[in-house]
Short mmCIF file of C-alpha atoms in Angstrom, two decimals:
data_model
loop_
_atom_site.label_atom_id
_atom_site.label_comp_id
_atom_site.label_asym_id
_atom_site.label_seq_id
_atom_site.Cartn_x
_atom_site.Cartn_y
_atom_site.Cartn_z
CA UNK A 1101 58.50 -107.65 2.64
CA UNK A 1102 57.72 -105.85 -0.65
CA UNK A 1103 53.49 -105.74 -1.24
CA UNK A 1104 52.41 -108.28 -4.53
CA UNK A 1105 49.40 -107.78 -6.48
CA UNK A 1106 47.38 -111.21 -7.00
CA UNK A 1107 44.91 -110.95 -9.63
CA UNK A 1108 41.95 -113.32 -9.83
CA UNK A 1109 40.15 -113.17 -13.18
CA UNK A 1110 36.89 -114.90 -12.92
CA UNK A 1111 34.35 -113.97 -9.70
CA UNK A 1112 32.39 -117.14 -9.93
CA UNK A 1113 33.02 -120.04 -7.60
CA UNK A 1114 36.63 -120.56 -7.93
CA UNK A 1115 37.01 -116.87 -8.12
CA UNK A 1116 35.30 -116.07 -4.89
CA UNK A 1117 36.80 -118.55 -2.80
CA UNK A 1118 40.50 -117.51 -3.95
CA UNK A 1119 40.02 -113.95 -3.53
CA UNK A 1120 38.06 -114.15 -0.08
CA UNK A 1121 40.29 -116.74 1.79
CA UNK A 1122 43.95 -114.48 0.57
CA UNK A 1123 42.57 -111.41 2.10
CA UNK A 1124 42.44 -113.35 5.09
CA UNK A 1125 45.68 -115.08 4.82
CA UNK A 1126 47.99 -111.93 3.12
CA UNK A 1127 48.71 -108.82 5.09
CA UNK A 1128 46.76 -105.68 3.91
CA UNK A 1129 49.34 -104.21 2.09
CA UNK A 1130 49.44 -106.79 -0.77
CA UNK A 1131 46.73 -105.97 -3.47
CA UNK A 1132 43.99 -109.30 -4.11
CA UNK A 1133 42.15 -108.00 -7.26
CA UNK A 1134 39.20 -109.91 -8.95
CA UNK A 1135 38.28 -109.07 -12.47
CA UNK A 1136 35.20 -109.95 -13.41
CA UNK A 1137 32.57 -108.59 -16.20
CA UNK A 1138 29.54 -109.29 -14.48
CA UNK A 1139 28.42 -106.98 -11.60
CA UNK A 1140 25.74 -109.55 -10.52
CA UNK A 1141 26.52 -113.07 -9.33
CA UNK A 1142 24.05 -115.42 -10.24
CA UNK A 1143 24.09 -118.87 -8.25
CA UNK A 1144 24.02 -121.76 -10.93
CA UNK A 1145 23.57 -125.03 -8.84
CA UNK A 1146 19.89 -123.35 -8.51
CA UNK A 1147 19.06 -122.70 -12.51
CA UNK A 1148 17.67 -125.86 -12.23
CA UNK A 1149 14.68 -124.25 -9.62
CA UNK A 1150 14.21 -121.89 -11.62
CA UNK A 1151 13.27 -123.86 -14.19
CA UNK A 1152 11.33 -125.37 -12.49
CA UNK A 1153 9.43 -122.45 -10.45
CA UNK A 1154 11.22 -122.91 -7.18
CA UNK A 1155 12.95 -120.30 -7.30
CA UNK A 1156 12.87 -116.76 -8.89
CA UNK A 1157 15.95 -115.36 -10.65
CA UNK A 1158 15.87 -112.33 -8.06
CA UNK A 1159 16.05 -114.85 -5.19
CA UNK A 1160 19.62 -116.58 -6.54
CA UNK A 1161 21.39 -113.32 -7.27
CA UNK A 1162 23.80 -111.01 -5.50
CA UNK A 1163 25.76 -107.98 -6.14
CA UNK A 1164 29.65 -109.72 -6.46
CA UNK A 1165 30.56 -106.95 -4.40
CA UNK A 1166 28.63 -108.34 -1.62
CA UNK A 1167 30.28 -111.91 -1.82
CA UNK A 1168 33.90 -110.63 -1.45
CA UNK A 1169 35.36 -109.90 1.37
CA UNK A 1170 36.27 -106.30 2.54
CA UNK A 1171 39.80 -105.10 1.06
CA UNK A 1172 39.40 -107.55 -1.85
CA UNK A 1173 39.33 -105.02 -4.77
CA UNK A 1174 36.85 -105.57 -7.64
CA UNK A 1175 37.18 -104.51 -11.35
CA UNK A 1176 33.83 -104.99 -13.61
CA UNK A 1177 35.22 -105.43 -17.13
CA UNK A 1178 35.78 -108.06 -20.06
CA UNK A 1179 39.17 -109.13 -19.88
CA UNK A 1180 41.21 -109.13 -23.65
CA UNK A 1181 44.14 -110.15 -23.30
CA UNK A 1182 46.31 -112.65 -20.79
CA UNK A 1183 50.08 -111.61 -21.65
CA UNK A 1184 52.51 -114.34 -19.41
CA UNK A 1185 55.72 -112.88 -20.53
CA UNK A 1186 54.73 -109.44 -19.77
CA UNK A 1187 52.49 -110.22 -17.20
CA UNK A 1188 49.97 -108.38 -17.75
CA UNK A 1189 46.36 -108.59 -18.46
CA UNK A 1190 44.51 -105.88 -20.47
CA UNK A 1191 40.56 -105.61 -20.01
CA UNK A 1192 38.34 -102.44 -21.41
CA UNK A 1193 39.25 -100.10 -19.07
CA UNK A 1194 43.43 -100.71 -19.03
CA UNK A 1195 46.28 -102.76 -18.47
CA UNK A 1196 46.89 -104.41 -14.81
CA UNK A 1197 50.44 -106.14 -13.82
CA UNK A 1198 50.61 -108.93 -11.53
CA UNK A 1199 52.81 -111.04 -9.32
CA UNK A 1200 50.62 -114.16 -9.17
CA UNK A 1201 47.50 -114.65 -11.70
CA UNK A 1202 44.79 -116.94 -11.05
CA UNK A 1203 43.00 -117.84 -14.06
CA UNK A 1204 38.96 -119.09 -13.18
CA UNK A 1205 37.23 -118.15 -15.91
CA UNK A 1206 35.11 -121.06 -16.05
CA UNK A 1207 33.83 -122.11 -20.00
CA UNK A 1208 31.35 -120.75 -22.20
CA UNK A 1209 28.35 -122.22 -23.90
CA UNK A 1210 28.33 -122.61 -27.29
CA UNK A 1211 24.84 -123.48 -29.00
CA UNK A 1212 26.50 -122.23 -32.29
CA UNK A 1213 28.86 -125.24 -32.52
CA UNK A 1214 25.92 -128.05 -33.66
CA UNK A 1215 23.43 -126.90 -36.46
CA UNK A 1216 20.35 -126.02 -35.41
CA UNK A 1217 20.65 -126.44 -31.60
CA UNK A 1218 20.40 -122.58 -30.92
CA UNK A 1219 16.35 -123.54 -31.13
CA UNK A 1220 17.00 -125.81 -28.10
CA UNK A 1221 15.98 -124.51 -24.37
CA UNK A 1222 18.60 -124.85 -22.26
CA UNK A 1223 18.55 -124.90 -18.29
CA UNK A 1224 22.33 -124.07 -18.19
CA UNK A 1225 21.90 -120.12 -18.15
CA UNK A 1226 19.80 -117.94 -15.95
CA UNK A 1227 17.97 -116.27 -18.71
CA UNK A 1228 17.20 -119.54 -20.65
CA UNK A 1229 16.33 -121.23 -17.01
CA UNK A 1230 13.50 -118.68 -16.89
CA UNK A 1231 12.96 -119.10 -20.85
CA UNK A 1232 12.08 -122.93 -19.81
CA UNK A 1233 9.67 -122.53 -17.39
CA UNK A 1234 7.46 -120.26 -18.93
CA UNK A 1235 7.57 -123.02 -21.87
CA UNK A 1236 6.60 -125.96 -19.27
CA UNK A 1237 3.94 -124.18 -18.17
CA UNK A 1238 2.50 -123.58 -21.34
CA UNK A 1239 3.34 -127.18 -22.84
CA UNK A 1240 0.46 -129.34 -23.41
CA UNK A 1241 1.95 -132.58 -23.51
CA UNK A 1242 4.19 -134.69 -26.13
CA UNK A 1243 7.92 -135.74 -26.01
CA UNK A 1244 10.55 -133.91 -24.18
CA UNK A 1245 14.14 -134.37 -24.98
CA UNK A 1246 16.91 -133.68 -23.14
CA UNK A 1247 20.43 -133.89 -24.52
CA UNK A 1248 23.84 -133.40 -23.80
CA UNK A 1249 25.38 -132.33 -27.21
CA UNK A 1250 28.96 -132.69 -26.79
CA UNK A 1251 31.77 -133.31 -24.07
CA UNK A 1252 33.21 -132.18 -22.24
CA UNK A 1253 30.34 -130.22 -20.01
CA UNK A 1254 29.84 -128.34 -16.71
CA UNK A 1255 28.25 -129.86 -13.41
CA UNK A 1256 28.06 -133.85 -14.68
CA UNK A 1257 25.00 -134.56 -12.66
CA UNK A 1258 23.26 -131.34 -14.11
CA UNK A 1259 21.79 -133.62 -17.28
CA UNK A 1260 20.21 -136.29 -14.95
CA UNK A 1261 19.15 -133.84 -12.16
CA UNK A 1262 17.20 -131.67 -15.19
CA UNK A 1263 15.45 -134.62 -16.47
CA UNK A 1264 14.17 -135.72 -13.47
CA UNK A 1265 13.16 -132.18 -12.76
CA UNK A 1266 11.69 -131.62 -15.96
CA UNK A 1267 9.39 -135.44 -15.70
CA UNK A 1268 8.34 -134.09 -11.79
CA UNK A 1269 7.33 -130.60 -13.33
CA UNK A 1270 4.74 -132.37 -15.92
CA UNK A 1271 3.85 -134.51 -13.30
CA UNK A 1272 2.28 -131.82 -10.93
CA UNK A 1273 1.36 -130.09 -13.85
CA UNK A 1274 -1.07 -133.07 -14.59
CA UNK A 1275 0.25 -134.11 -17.92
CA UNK A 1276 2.79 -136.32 -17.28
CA UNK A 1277 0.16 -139.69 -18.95
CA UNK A 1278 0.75 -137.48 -22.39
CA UNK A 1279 4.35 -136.72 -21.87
CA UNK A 1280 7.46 -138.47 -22.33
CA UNK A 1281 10.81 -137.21 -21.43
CA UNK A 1282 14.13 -138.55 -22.25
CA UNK A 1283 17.68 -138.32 -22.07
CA UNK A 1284 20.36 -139.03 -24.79
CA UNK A 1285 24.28 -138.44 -24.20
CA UNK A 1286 27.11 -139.24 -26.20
CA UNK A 1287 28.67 -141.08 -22.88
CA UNK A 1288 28.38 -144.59 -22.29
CA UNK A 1289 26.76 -144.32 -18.91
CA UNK A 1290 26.18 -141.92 -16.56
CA UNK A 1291 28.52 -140.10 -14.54
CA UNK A 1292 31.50 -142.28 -16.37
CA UNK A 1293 34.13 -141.25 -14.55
CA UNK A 1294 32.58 -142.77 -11.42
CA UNK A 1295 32.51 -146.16 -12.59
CA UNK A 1296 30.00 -148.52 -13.89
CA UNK A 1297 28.38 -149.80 -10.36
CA UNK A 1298 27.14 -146.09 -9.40
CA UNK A 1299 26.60 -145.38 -13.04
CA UNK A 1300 24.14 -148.26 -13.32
CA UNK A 1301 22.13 -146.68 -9.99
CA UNK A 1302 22.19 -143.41 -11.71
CA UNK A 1303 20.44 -145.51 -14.60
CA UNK A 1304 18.11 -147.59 -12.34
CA UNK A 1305 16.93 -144.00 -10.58
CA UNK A 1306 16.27 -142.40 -13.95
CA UNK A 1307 14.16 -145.03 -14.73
CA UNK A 1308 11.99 -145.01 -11.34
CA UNK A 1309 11.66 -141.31 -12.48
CA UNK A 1310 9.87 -142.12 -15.86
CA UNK A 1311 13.11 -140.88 -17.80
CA UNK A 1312 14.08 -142.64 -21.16
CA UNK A 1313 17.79 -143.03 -20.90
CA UNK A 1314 20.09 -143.31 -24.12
CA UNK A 1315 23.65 -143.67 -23.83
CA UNK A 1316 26.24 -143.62 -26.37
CA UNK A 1317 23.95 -140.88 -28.98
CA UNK A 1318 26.12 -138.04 -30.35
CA UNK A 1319 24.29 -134.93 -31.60
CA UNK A 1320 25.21 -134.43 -35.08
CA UNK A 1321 22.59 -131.96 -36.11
CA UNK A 1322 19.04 -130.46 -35.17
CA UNK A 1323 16.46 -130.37 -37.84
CA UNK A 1324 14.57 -127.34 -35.82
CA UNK A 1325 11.86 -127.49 -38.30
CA UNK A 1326 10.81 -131.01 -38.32
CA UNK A 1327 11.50 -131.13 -34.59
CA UNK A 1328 13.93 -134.02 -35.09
CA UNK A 1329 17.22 -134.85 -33.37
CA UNK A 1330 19.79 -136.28 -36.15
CA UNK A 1331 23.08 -138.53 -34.59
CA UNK A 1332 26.30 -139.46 -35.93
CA UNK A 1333 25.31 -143.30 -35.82
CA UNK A 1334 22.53 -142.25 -38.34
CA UNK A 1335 19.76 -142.76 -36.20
CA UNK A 1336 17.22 -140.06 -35.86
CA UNK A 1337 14.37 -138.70 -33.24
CA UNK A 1338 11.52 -136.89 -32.96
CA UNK A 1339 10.98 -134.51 -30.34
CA UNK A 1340 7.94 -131.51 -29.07
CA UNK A 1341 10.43 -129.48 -26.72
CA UNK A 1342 14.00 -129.76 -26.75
CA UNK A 1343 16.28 -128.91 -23.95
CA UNK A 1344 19.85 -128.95 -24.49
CA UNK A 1345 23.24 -128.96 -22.72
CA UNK A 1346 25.01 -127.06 -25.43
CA UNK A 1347 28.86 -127.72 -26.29
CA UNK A 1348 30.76 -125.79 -24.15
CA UNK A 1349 34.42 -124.42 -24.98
CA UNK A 1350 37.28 -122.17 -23.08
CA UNK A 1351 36.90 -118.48 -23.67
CA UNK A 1352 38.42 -116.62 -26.38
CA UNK A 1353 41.23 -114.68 -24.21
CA UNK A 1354 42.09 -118.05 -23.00
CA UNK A 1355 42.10 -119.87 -26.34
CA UNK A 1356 43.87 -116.76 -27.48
CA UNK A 1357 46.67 -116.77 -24.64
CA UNK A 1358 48.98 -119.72 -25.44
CA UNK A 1359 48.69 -121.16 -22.04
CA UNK A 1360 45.76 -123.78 -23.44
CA UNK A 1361 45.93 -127.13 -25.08
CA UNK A 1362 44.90 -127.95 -28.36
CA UNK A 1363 41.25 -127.70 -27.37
CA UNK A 1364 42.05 -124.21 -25.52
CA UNK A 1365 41.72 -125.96 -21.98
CA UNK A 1366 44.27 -125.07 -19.78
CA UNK A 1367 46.62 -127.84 -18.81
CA UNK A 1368 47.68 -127.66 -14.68
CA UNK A 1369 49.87 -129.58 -12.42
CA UNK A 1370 46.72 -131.84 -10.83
CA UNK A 1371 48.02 -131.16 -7.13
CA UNK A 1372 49.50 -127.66 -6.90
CA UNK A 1373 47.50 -126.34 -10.19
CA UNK A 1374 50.23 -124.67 -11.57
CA UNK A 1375 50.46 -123.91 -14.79
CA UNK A 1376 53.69 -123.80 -17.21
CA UNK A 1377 54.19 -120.14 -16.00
CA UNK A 1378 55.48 -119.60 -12.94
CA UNK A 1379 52.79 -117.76 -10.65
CA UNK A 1380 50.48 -118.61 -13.06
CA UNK A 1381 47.41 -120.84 -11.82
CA UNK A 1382 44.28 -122.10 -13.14
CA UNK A 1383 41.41 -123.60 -11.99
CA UNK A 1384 37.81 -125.07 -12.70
CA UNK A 1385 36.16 -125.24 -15.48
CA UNK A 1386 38.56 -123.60 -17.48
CA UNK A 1387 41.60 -126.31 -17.13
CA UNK A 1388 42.26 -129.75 -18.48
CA UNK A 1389 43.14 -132.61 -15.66
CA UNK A 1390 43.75 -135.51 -17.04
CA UNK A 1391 42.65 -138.87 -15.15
CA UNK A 1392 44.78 -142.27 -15.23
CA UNK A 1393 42.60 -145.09 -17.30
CA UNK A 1394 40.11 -145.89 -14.42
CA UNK A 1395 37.48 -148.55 -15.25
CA UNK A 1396 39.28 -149.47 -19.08
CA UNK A 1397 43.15 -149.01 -18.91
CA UNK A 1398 43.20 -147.73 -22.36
CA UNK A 1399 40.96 -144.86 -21.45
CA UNK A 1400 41.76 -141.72 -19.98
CA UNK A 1401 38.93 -139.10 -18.66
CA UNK A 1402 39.46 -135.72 -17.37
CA UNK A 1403 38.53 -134.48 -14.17
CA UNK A 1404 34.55 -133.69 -14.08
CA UNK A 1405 33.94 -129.88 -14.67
CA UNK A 1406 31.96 -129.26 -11.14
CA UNK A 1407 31.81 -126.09 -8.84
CA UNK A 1408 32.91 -128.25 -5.83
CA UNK A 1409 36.24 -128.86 -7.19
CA UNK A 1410 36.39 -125.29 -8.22
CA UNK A 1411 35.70 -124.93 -5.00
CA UNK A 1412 38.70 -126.95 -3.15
CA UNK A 1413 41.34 -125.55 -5.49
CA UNK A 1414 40.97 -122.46 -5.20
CA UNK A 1415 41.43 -123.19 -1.34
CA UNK A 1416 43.94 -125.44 -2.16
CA UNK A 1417 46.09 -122.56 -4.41
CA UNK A 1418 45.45 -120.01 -2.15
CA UNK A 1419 46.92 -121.60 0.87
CA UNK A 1420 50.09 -121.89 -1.66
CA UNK A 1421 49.96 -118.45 -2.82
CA UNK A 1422 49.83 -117.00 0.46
CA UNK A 1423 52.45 -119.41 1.80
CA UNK A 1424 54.82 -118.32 -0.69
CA UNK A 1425 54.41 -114.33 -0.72
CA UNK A 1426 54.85 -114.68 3.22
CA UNK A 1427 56.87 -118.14 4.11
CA UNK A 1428 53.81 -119.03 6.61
CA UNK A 1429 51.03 -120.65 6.96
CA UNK A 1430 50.10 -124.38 5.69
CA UNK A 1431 49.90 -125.35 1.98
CA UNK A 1432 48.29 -128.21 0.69
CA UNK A 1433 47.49 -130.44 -2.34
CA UNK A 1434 44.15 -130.51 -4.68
CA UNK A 1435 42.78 -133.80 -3.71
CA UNK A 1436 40.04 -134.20 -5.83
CA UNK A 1437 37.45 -135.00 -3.04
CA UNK A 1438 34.26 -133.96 -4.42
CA UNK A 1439 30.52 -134.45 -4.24
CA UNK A 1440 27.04 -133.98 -5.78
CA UNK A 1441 23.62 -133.72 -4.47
CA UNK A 1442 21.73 -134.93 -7.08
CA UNK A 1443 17.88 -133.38 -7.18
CA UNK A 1444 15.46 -136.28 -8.11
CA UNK A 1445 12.09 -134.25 -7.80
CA UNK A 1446 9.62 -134.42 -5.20
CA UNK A 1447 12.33 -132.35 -2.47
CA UNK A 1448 14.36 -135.69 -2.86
CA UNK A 1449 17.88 -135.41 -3.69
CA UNK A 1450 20.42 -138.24 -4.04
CA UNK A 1451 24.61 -137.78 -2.74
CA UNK A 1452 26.87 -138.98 -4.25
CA UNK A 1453 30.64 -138.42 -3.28
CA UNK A 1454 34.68 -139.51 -3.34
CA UNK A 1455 38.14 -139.22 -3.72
CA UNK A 1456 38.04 -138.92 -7.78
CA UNK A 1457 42.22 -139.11 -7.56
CA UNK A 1458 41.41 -142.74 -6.11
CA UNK A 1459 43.76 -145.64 -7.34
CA UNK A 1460 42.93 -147.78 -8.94
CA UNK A 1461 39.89 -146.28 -9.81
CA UNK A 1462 38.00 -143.39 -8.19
CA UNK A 1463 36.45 -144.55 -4.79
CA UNK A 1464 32.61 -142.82 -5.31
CA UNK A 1465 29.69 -143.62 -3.47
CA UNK A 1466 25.91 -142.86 -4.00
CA UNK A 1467 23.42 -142.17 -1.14
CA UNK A 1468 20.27 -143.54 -0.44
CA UNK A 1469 17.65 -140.65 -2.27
CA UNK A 1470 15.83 -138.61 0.52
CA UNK A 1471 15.07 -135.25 1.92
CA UNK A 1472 17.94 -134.51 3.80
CA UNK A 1473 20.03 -134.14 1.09
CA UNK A 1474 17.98 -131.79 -0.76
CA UNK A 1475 17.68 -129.89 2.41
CA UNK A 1476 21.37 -129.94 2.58
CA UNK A 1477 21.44 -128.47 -0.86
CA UNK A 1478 18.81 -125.49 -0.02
CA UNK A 1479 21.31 -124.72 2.65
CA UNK A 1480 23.92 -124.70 0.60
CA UNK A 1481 22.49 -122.35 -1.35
CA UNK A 1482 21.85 -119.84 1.51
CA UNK A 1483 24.96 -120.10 2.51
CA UNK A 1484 26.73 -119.25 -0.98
CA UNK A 1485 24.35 -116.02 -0.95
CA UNK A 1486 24.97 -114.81 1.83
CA UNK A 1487 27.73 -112.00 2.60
CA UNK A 1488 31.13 -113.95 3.96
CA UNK A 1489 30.55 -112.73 7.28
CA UNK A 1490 27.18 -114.92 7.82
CA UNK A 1491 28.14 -117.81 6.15
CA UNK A 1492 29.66 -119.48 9.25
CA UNK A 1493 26.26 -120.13 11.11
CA UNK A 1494 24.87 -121.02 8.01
CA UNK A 1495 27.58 -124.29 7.56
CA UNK A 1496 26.89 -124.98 10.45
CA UNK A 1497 23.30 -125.70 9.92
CA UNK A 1498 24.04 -127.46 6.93
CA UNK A 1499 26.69 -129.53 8.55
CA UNK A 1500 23.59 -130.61 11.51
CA UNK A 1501 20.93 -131.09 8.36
CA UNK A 1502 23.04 -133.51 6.65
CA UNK A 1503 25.86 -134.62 8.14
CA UNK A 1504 29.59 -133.75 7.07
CA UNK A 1505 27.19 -133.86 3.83
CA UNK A 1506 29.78 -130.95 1.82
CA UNK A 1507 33.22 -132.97 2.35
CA UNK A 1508 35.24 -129.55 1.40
CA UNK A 1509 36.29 -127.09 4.02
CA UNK A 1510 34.39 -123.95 2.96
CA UNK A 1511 36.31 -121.10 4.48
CA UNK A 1512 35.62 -117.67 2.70
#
């Protein structure tokens, strides 16, 4: 059997997983590269502690060599160019050929897209994380608004999770009777794709939180100077700190490849994620899944951009690689089982979790708030960090603090 060369480009969630569980699955002698332009790994479920103080940004990061498993080789460098025809991917130091390409490059932010929102904070990067904190400690009091200026966006519970965060922070700080904090998204609801019933408990826990929650507000503009937040319905409001989720968008070398959509997403076979290429695969953030109309027939919503189905397909496409560069082993499907422990303040965390592919409509549940689920999420975190060979008693110690709590089968 002649030796292949896989290339992964992207060493984030999707990334990792893919790489790691192929070096286990393909003999030594084929090549499982990850290109990736960042030497350090920084762990984004936990931006949102940092934020907040929790956590330090030394105490969620890791050298990327250190997540991947031995014999998976590592390139740090920009990629430039995706060529299918030839392919061949060029980055800053040269040119690499490959059998199969796996394309997790995740999405960028783009602040830039709205006027005025580069003023905003934002929670959504490690830097502006820490950026945030320092200005909640300082902050005296007045309104806080959070919004989420344009779909689609990363980690759909993110917006909810930071608000409550941001109301518990001004709490202990003692200054919550002067502060307001509120949320306003373009969506009709929250989490939409899951459906009205858990979208009104999302609502109903928002409120118990202090949060003012406005659905159905798209950003138009920010008037930085007047600290006012301008919307496309013509309705305006005032703001002291602003914390956005900026508009996010597919990186240039994908935009740039011809394997996107009109919007530069990448569109994928929902069960195998194939792309139009043969031996061409993408997953997370960076690809467009369509949903059938779920709660209103006429409308159709793509698949939430979250880690945890990141997660299952790169397991899911490297049990197919592998499977057809040796003719064993199991492959299966991208289900679209996911989950999301959603942080509430106070070490309470809600869960919420389903089969997103449901029929008719997605089958997603929402657990009772508590501490086990936020311990379950601390866990969680350990275990990412830690180098694949440790993470085993670490799942299992989540798996005892909260039940089957992670529904996806995180082997790395």
């Amino acid at each position: 059997m002649a030796s292949r060369t896989v290339v992964i480009l992207g060493g984030g969630v999707g990334g990792q997983v893919t790489a790691n569980t192929l070096r286990k699955l393909l003999p030594k002698d084929h090549r499982v590269v990850v290109i990736e332009r960042e030497a350090i790994h920084a762990f984004a479920p936990s931006f949102l502690w940092v934020m907040t103080g929790e956590r330090t940004p030394r105490q969620i990061v890791r050298p990327l060599q250190h997540l991947l498993a031995p014999g998976v080789e590592l390139v740090i460098a920009p990629v430039t160019r995706i060529d299918p025809a030839r392919r061949v991917v060029t980055t800053s130091s040269g040119e690499l050929a490959f059998d199969v390409l796996v394309i997790a490059l995740g999405a960028e932010l783009a602040p830039d897209a709205i006027t005025g929102l580069a003023s905003a904070h934002t929670y959504y990067t490690l830097e502006g994380a820490s950026h945030l904190r320092d200005e909640l400690r300082a902050f005296q009091g007045g309104r806080v608004a959070v919004v989420v200026s344009a779909l689609p966006y990363k980690c759909p519970g993110a917006p909810h999770e930071g608000a409550m965060l941001i109301a518990d922070t001004l709490r202990r700080s003692g200054i919550a009777e002067k502060s307001e904090v509120h949320l306003f998204t373009p969506e009709p609801q929250p989490l939409p794709v899951a459906g009205p019933e858990l979208g009104a408990m999302v609502a109903e826990l928002l409120e118990t939180k202090g949060v003012g929650f406005h659905p159905g507000k798209a950003l138009s503009s920010v008037d930085a100077q007047g600290r006012t937040l301008e919307f496309k319905d013509g309705s305006r409001e005032p703001y002291d700190l602003l914390v956005a989720i900026p508009p996010h968008r597919p990186p240039a070398v994908v935009r740039e490849s011809g394997l996107g959509n009109e919007a530069g997403w990448i569109p994928v076979d929902r069960a195998s994620l194939a792309t139009s290429h043969e031996g061409i695969y993408a997953i997370g953030d960076v690809t467009a899944i369509a949903l059938p109309g779920r709660w209103k027939p006429e409308v159709s919503l793509p698949l939430p951009k979250a880690g945890v189905f990141a997660h299952a397909q790169a397991l899911a496409v490297a049990h197919r690689i592998a499977r057809d560069l040796t003719g064993a082993g199991e492959t299966g499907d991208f289900c679209a089982d996911g989950f999301c422990m959603l942080e509430a303040g106070e070490e309470m965390a809600g869960f919420a979790f389903g089969d997103f592919y449901g029929e008719p409509s997605p089958k997603v549940e929402l657990r009772k708030v508590g501490r086990s689920w936020h311990l379950g999420k601390v866990l969680f975190e350990k275990w990412w960090l830690s180098p694949p060979g440790l993470r085993r008693d670490l799942y299992k110690l989540a798996l005892s603090a909260g039940g089957r709590a992670f529904g996806v089968k995180m082997e790395l």
